[in-house]
Structure formats: C-alpha cells, structure tokens
CSV table of C-alpha atoms in Angstrom, one decimal:
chain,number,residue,atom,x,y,z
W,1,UNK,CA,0.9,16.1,6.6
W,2,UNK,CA,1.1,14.3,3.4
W,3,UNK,CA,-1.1,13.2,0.6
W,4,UNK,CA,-0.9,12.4,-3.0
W,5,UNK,CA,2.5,13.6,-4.6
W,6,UNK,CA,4.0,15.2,-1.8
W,7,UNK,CA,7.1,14.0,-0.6
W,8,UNK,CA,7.6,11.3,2.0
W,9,UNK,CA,7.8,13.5,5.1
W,10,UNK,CA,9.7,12.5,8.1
W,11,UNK,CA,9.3,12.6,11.5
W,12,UNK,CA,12.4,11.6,14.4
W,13,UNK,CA,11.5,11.3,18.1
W,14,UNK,CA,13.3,9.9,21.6
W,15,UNK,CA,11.1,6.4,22.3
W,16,UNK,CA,8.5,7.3,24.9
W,17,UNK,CA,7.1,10.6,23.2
W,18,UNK,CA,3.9,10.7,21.7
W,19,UNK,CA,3.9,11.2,18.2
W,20,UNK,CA,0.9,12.6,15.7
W,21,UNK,CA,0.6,12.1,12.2
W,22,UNK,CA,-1.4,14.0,10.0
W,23,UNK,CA,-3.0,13.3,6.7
W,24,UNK,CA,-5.7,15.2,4.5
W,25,UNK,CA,-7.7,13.9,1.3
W,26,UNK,CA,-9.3,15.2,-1.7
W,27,UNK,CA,-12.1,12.2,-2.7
W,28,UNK,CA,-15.2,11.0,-1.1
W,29,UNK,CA,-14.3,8.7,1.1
W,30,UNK,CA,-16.1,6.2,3.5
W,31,UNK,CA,-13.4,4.8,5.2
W,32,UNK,CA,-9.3,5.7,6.3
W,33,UNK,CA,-6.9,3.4,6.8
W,34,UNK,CA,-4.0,3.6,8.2
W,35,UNK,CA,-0.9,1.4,7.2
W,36,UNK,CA,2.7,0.7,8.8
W,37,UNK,CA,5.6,-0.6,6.9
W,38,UNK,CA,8.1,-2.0,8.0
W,39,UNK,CA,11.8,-1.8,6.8
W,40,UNK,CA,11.5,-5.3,4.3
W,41,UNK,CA,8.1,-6.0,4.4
W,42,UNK,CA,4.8,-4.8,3.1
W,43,UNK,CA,2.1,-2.3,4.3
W,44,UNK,CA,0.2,-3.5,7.2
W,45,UNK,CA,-3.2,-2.5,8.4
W,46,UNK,CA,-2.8,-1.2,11.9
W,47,UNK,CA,-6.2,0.7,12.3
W,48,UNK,CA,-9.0,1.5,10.6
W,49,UNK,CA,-11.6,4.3,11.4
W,50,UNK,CA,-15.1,4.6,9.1
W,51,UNK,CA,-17.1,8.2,8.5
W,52,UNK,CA,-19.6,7.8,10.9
W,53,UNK,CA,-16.7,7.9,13.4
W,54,UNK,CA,-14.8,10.5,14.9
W,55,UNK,CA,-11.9,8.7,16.9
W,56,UNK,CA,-11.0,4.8,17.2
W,57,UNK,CA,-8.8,3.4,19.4
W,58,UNK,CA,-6.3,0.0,19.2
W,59,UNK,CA,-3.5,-0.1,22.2
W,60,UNK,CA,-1.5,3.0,21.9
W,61,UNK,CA,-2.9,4.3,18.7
W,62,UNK,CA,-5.8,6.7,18.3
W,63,UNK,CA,-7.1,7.7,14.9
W,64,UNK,CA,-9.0,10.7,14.1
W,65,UNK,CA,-11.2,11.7,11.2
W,66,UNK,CA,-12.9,14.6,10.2
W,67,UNK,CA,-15.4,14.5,7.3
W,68,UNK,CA,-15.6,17.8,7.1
W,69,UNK,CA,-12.3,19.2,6.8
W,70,UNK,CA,-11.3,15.6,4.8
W,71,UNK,CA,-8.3,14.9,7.3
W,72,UNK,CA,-7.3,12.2,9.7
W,73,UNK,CA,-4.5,12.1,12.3
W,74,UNK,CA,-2.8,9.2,13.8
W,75,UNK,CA,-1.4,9.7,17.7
W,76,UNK,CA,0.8,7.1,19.2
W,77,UNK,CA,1.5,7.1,22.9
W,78,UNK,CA,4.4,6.0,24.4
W,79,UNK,CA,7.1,4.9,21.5
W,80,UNK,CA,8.7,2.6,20.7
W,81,UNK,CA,12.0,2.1,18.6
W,82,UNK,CA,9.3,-0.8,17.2
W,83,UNK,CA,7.7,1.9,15.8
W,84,UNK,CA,10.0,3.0,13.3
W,85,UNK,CA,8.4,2.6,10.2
W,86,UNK,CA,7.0,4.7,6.9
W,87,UNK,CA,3.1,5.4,8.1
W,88,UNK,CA,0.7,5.7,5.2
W,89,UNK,CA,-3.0,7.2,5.3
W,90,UNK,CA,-5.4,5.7,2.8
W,91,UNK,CA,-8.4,7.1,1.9
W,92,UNK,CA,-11.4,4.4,0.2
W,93,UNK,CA,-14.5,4.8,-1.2
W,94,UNK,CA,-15.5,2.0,-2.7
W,95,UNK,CA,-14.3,-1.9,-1.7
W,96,UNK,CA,-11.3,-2.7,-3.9
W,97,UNK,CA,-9.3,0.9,-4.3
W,98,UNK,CA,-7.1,2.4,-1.9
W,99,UNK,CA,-5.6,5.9,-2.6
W,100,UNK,CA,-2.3,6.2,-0.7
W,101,UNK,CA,-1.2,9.5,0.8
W,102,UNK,CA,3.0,9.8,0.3
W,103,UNK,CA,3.9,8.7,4.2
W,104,UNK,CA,5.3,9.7,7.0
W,105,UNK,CA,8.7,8.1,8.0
W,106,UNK,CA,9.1,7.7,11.9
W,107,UNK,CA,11.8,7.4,13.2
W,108,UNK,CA,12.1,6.6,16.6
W,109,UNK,CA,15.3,6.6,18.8
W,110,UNK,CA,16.1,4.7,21.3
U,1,UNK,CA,-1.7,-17.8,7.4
U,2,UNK,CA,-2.3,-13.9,6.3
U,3,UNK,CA,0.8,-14.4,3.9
U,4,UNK,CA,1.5,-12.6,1.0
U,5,UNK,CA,4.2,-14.2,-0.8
U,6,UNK,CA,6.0,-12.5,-3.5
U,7,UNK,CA,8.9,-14.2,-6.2
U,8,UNK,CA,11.5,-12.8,-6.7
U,9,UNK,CA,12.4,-10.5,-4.1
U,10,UNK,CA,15.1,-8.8,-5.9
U,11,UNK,CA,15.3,-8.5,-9.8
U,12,UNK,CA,17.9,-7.4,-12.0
U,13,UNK,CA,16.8,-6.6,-15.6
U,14,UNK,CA,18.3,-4.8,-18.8
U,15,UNK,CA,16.8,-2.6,-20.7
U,16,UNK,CA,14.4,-4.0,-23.4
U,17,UNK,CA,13.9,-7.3,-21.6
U,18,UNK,CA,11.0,-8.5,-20.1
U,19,UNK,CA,9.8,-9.0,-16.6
U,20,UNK,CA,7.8,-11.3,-15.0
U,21,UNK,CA,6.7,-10.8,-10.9
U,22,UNK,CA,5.0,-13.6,-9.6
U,23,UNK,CA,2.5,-13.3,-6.4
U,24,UNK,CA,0.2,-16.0,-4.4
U,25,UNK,CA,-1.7,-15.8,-1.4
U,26,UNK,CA,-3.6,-18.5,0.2
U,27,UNK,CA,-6.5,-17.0,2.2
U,28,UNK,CA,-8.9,-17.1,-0.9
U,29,UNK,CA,-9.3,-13.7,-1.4
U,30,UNK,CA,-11.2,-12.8,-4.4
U,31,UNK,CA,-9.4,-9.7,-5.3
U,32,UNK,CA,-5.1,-9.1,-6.3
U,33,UNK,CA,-3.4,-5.9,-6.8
U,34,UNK,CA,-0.3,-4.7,-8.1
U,35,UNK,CA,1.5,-1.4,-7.0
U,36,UNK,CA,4.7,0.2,-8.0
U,37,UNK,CA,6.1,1.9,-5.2
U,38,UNK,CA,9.3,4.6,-5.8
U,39,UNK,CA,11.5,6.0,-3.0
U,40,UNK,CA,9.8,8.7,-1.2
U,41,UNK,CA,6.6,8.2,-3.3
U,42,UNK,CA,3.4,6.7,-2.8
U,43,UNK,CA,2.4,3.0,-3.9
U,44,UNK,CA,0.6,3.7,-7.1
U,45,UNK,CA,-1.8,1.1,-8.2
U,46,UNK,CA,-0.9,-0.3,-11.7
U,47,UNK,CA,-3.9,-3.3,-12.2
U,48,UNK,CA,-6.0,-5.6,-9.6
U,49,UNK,CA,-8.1,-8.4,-10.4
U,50,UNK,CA,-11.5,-9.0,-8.8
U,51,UNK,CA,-11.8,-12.4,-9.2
U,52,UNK,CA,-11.3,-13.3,-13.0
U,53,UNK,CA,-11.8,-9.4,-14.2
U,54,UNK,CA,-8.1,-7.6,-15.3
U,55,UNK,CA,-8.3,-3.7,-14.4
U,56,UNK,CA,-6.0,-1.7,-14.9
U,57,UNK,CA,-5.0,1.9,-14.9
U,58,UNK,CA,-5.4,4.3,-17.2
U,59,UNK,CA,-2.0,5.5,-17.0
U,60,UNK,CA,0.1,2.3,-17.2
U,61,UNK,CA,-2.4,0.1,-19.5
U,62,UNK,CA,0.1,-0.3,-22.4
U,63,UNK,CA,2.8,-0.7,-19.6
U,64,UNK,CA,1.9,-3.8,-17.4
U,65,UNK,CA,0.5,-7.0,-18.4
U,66,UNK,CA,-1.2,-9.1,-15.5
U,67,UNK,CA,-2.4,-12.7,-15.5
U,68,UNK,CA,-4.1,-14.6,-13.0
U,69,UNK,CA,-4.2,-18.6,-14.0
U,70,UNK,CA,-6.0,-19.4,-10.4
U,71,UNK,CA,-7.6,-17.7,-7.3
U,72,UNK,CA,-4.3,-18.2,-5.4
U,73,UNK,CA,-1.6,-16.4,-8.1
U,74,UNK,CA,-1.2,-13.3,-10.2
U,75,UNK,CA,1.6,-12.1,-12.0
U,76,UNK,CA,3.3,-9.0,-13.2
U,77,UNK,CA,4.7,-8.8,-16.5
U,78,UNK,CA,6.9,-6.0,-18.3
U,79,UNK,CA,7.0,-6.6,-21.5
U,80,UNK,CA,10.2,-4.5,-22.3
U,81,UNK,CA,12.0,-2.5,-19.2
U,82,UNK,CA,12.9,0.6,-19.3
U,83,UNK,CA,14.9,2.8,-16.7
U,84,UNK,CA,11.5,4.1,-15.2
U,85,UNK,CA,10.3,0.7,-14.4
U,86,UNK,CA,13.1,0.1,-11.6
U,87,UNK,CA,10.8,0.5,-8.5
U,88,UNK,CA,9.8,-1.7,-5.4
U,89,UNK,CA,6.3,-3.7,-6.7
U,90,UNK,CA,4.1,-4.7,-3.7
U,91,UNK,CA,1.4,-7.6,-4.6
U,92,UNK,CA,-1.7,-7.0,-2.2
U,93,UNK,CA,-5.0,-9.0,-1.9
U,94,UNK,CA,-8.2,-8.9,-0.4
U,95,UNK,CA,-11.7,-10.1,0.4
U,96,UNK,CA,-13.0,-6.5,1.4
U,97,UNK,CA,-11.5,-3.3,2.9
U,98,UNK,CA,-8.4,-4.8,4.6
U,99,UNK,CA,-5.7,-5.4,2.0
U,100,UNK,CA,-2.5,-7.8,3.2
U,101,UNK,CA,0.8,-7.2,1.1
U,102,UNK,CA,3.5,-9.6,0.2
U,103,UNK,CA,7.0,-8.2,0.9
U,104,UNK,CA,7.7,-6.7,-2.2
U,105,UNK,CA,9.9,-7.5,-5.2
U,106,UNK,CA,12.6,-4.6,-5.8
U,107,UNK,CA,13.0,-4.6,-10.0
U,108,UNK,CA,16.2,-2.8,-11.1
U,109,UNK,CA,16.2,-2.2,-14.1
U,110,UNK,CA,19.9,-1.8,-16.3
C-alpha cells in the first residue's frame, strides 16, 4: 500500500489479470482521488469516490473507501499493457489541496 | 481543450543560477499549483494560486518564487539552484476538486 514517504511500490502483472491497489491516509478527508500517470505526461484523474460512498465504478475500475479504517483500494479488471502507469491515491479535504500518497507502479505485460 | 501546457520540458541549470518554469492553461480555472516531483517520491506541493492569492509551503517559502501576471499563466522561479532542486515540476490547475496537469518540466540541475 503506499502513503506519504514510503517508497514508490511496484506491482508487475500478465495483461488480463485483475489487479488491486491499496492506499491508506492519515487526515480528514472528504474525498479520494485516484490518479494515473502516464510515462511523459502528467497525473490524470481517472476516478473519484466521496465519503458518503463505499465503492464507485468507471469501466473496469472500482474504487473502494473506507472512512473508518482511512483506506481506499483501486481494482482493475481485465488489463491492459495500457495500463502501465505509476497510480497515485490522493486524499482532500478541503477544495484546492491534494495530499499524494507515494504510488504504485504497474506494470503490465503483454 | 483540458491542456496543461508546460515550458520548458527539459532544463539544464548550474548551480547558483536561476530558474524560471513557465505554465498556462486555458480552461479559466481560478486556481494554479506547483509540485516538485522526485523519483520514487510523491509530488510535493511547493505554492498554488487561487486566483490572485500566492500560497505557498511552509517548507519551501524561501525556496520558490511564483508569479501569476494573468488567469491563464504562472510561473516557477528558482532563484539560485542547487543540486536538490533537480526534480520533475508538474504545473496543475483547477476550478474545484479535479486538478489537470501539464506534462512536466524535468529541471537538472549542474
């Protein structure tokens, strides 16, 4: 799992296995994000899940969150070698800061 | 257009000299940030602006110098390098939760 200062941990797969990520956090927070980034580009916003929920789903990703326990998880079904990328949880509380957990790198083969 | 753009995307810099990062985004978006992100690390948020209102970190205050002329730009500037600042720096923006980041500049420092 990662937050904060841990190291970037890393995850390799064979495309078609499901995959979960996991994530805890230490501050109040309202709303988890996750983020994807690709090799060359920036973070991008692939799902978002508030505290009044307990699971969202977008295509082949599910997002968990537990309030209680302060974790989330991220599952994705099926990969993809499009899904290699660094994952990042990020935890909010208020509108404009983000708190980054350390990231997952996926790798997955092909 | 969702773009981030970011100038440069690769910097070379000696030690002692300045820097300056340039970022723009045209999807009005009232709020700019500025992370440093090191390998295997965690973006770390060094300033944003919310609208014409510099914040920045406790940690890097004396470090990082921001500016933001209009609602579309905001820039970076280092005022003397040092080894430590060599680090990918990822511009974001936003109206509310969602940020979108430009591609990153990659400062190494000399």
């Amino acid at each position: 799992s990662q937050w904060g200062e841990e190291n970037l941990q890393a995850l390799s797969i064979q495309e078609g296995e499901d995959v979960t990520m996991n994530c805890s956090y230490k501050t109040y927070t309202t709303v988890v994000q996750w983020y994807r980034q690709k090799s060359g580009k920036g973070p991008a916003l692939i799902i978002l899940i508030r505290s009044n929920e307990r699971e969202k789903r977008s295509g082949r990703l599910r997002a968990t969150l537990d309030t209680s326990s302060q974790s989330s998880s991220l599952s994705i079904t099926g990969t993809l070698a499009t899904d290699t990328a660094v994952y990042f949880c990020v935890a909010s509380s208020g509108s404009w800061q983000l708190i980054f957990g350390s990231g997952t790198q996926l790798t997955v083969m092909p | 257009d969702t773009t981030v753009k970011q100038n440069p995307r690769y910097k070379l810099a000696r030690v002692g000299k300045p820097v300056n990062l340039i970022c723009s985004q045209t999807m009005n978006h009232d709020t700019m940030y500025w992370y440093q992100k090191k390998p295997n690390q965690a973006p770390k948020l060094l300033l944003f602006y919310y609208d014409k209102i510099l914040n920045r970190e406790a940690d890097t205050f004396e470090k990082f110098q921001s500016s933001r002329p209009n609602n579309s730009f905001c820039s970076l500037y280092i005022g003397s390098a040092g080894l430590e600042y060599s680090a990918m720096y990822l511009c974001a923006s936003s109206r509310r939760r969602e940020q979108y980041f430009g591609p990153g500049t990659r400062l190494t420092v000399l």
